[in-house]
Amino acid sequence: MWKLAGWSGVKPPAQNGKFVGTVSKLLPNGSAFVTCPDVVSTHGYEAFVNPNTMKVCSLAQGEVVAFNIHLVAGKPQMLAPCWKRSMTAAAEAAAAAASAVNARA
């Protein structure tokens, strides 16, 4: 299941993202890279995520995202919005149950 993140509400987003990868390599300035073999094989570089996109999409290291890119100086850069993979219903139920147990303890 995917959840849209970082949509401005103005222009309808493209349906899902062309690429799927994992947010990785967080940098001190708030930017990151997305590890995605398809982007690397097509463009020769991992997709860069600028600090603003990280913020508006509320991205964190380790999240799986579906995304689109544009090229900046010939290098791929992730665009907002993106789609974040959310937990399955079973995983959400398990997390809620564990939270309830911990709250009672």
mmCIF file of C-alpha atoms in Angstrom:
data_model
loop_
_atom_site.group_PDB
_atom_site.id
_atom_site.type_symbol
_atom_site.label_atom_id
_atom_site.label_comp_id
_atom_site.label_asym_id
_atom_site.label_seq_id
_atom_site.Cartn_x
_atom_site.Cartn_y
_atom_site.Cartn_z
ATOM 1 C CA MET A 1 0.000 0.000 0.000
ATOM 2 C CA TRP A 2 1.320 3.459 -0.949
ATOM 3 C CA LYS A 3 0.629 6.844 0.622
ATOM 4 C CA LEU A 4 1.046 10.106 -1.282
ATOM 5 C CA ALA A 5 3.484 12.493 0.442
ATOM 6 C CA GLY A 6 4.511 16.039 -0.358
ATOM 7 C CA TRP A 7 1.684 16.959 -2.710
ATOM 8 C CA SER A 8 1.030 20.705 -2.809
ATOM 9 C CA GLY A 9 -2.654 20.224 -3.616
ATOM 10 C CA VAL A 10 -2.354 22.456 -6.671
ATOM 11 C CA LYS A 11 -1.369 20.345 -9.666
ATOM 12 C CA PRO A 12 -2.598 16.724 -9.659
ATOM 13 C CA PRO A 13 0.400 14.420 -9.217
ATOM 14 C CA ALA A 14 1.406 11.842 -11.777
ATOM 15 C CA GLN A 15 0.079 8.429 -10.863
ATOM 16 C CA ASN A 16 2.631 6.662 -8.670
ATOM 17 C CA GLY A 17 6.325 6.976 -9.292
ATOM 18 C CA LYS A 18 8.359 5.553 -12.136
ATOM 19 C CA PHE A 19 11.098 4.387 -9.767
ATOM 20 C CA VAL A 20 11.097 2.601 -6.391
ATOM 21 C CA GLY A 21 13.960 2.879 -3.934
ATOM 22 C CA THR A 22 15.044 3.316 -0.326
ATOM 23 C CA VAL A 23 15.968 6.634 1.287
ATOM 24 C CA SER A 24 19.601 6.340 2.337
ATOM 25 C CA LYS A 25 22.792 8.303 2.871
ATOM 26 C CA LEU A 26 21.416 11.208 4.893
ATOM 27 C CA LEU A 27 23.687 14.233 4.706
ATOM 28 C CA PRO A 28 24.265 16.906 7.397
ATOM 29 C CA ASN A 29 22.474 19.569 5.311
ATOM 30 C CA GLY A 30 19.208 17.576 5.358
ATOM 31 C CA SER A 31 19.501 16.114 1.886
ATOM 32 C CA ALA A 32 19.776 12.416 1.076
ATOM 33 C CA PHE A 33 20.054 9.893 -1.710
ATOM 34 C CA VAL A 34 17.617 7.199 -2.773
ATOM 35 C CA THR A 35 19.146 3.814 -3.483
ATOM 36 C CA CYS A 36 17.465 2.560 -6.646
ATOM 37 C CA PRO A 37 19.189 0.176 -9.073
ATOM 38 C CA ASP A 38 16.914 1.290 -11.947
ATOM 39 C CA VAL A 39 17.950 4.944 -11.561
ATOM 40 C CA VAL A 40 21.632 3.984 -11.391
ATOM 41 C CA SER A 41 21.408 1.740 -14.457
ATOM 42 C CA THR A 42 19.542 4.418 -16.435
ATOM 43 C CA HIS A 43 21.395 7.550 -15.281
ATOM 44 C CA GLY A 44 24.639 6.325 -13.705
ATOM 45 C CA TYR A 45 23.971 7.924 -10.306
ATOM 46 C CA GLU A 46 21.692 7.446 -7.301
ATOM 47 C CA ALA A 47 18.811 9.920 -7.095
ATOM 48 C CA PHE A 48 19.582 12.983 -4.983
ATOM 49 C CA VAL A 49 16.871 14.305 -2.646
ATOM 50 C CA ASN A 50 17.210 17.982 -1.770
ATOM 51 C CA PRO A 51 16.441 19.193 1.777
ATOM 52 C CA ASN A 52 13.148 20.801 0.744
ATOM 53 C CA THR A 53 11.853 17.558 -0.796
ATOM 54 C CA MET A 54 12.970 15.642 2.311
ATOM 55 C CA LYS A 55 10.948 18.090 4.414
ATOM 56 C CA VAL A 56 7.747 18.376 2.357
ATOM 57 C CA CYS A 57 7.589 14.598 1.898
ATOM 58 C CA SER A 58 8.521 13.949 5.569
ATOM 59 C CA LEU A 59 11.102 11.383 4.508
ATOM 60 C CA ALA A 60 13.310 9.393 6.840
ATOM 61 C CA GLN A 61 16.210 7.055 6.262
ATOM 62 C CA GLY A 62 15.092 3.533 5.416
ATOM 63 C CA GLU A 63 11.702 4.465 3.969
ATOM 64 C CA VAL A 64 10.730 2.852 0.682
ATOM 65 C CA VAL A 65 9.433 5.378 -1.829
ATOM 66 C CA ALA A 66 8.034 5.429 -5.350
ATOM 67 C CA PHE A 67 9.181 8.593 -7.078
ATOM 68 C CA ASN A 68 9.816 10.476 -10.273
ATOM 69 C CA ILE A 69 12.996 12.327 -11.172
ATOM 70 C CA HIS A 70 14.275 15.195 -13.237
ATOM 71 C CA LEU A 71 17.869 15.749 -14.279
ATOM 72 C CA VAL A 72 19.941 18.563 -12.782
ATOM 73 C CA ALA A 73 23.327 18.984 -14.458
ATOM 74 C CA GLY A 74 22.797 15.489 -15.902
ATOM 75 C CA LYS A 75 22.209 13.866 -12.506
ATOM 76 C CA PRO A 76 18.889 12.437 -11.257
ATOM 77 C CA GLN A 77 17.034 14.346 -8.571
ATOM 78 C CA MET A 78 13.871 13.108 -6.877
ATOM 79 C CA LEU A 79 10.750 15.220 -7.335
ATOM 80 C CA ALA A 80 7.954 15.860 -4.861
ATOM 81 C CA PRO A 81 5.437 14.446 -4.430
ATOM 82 C CA CYS A 82 6.411 10.854 -3.819
ATOM 83 C CA TRP A 83 4.598 7.781 -2.591
ATOM 84 C CA LYS A 84 5.728 6.189 0.659
ATOM 85 C CA ARG A 85 5.202 2.488 1.227
ATOM 86 C CA SER A 86 3.006 2.122 4.264
ATOM 87 C CA MET A 87 2.684 -0.866 6.516
ATOM 88 C CA THR A 88 0.301 -3.608 5.545
ATOM 89 C CA ALA A 89 -2.949 -3.876 7.482
ATOM 90 C CA ALA A 90 -1.550 -6.890 9.350
ATOM 91 C CA ALA A 91 1.597 -4.997 10.331
ATOM 92 C CA GLU A 92 -0.475 -1.988 11.448
ATOM 93 C CA ALA A 93 -2.697 -4.252 13.564
ATOM 94 C CA ALA A 94 0.348 -5.913 15.140
ATOM 95 C CA ALA A 95 1.907 -2.518 15.904
ATOM 96 C CA ALA A 96 -1.354 -1.274 17.448
ATOM 97 C CA ALA A 97 -1.666 -4.434 19.562
ATOM 98 C CA ALA A 98 1.913 -4.113 20.772
ATOM 99 C CA SER A 99 1.335 -0.459 21.604
ATOM 100 C CA ALA A 100 -1.803 -1.339 23.583
ATOM 101 C CA VAL A 101 0.065 -4.033 25.531
ATOM 102 C CA ASN A 102 2.888 -1.607 26.325
ATOM 103 C CA ALA A 103 0.398 1.050 27.446
ATOM 104 C CA ARG A 104 -1.157 -1.379 29.943
ATOM 105 C CA ALA A 105 2.225 -2.457 31.334
#
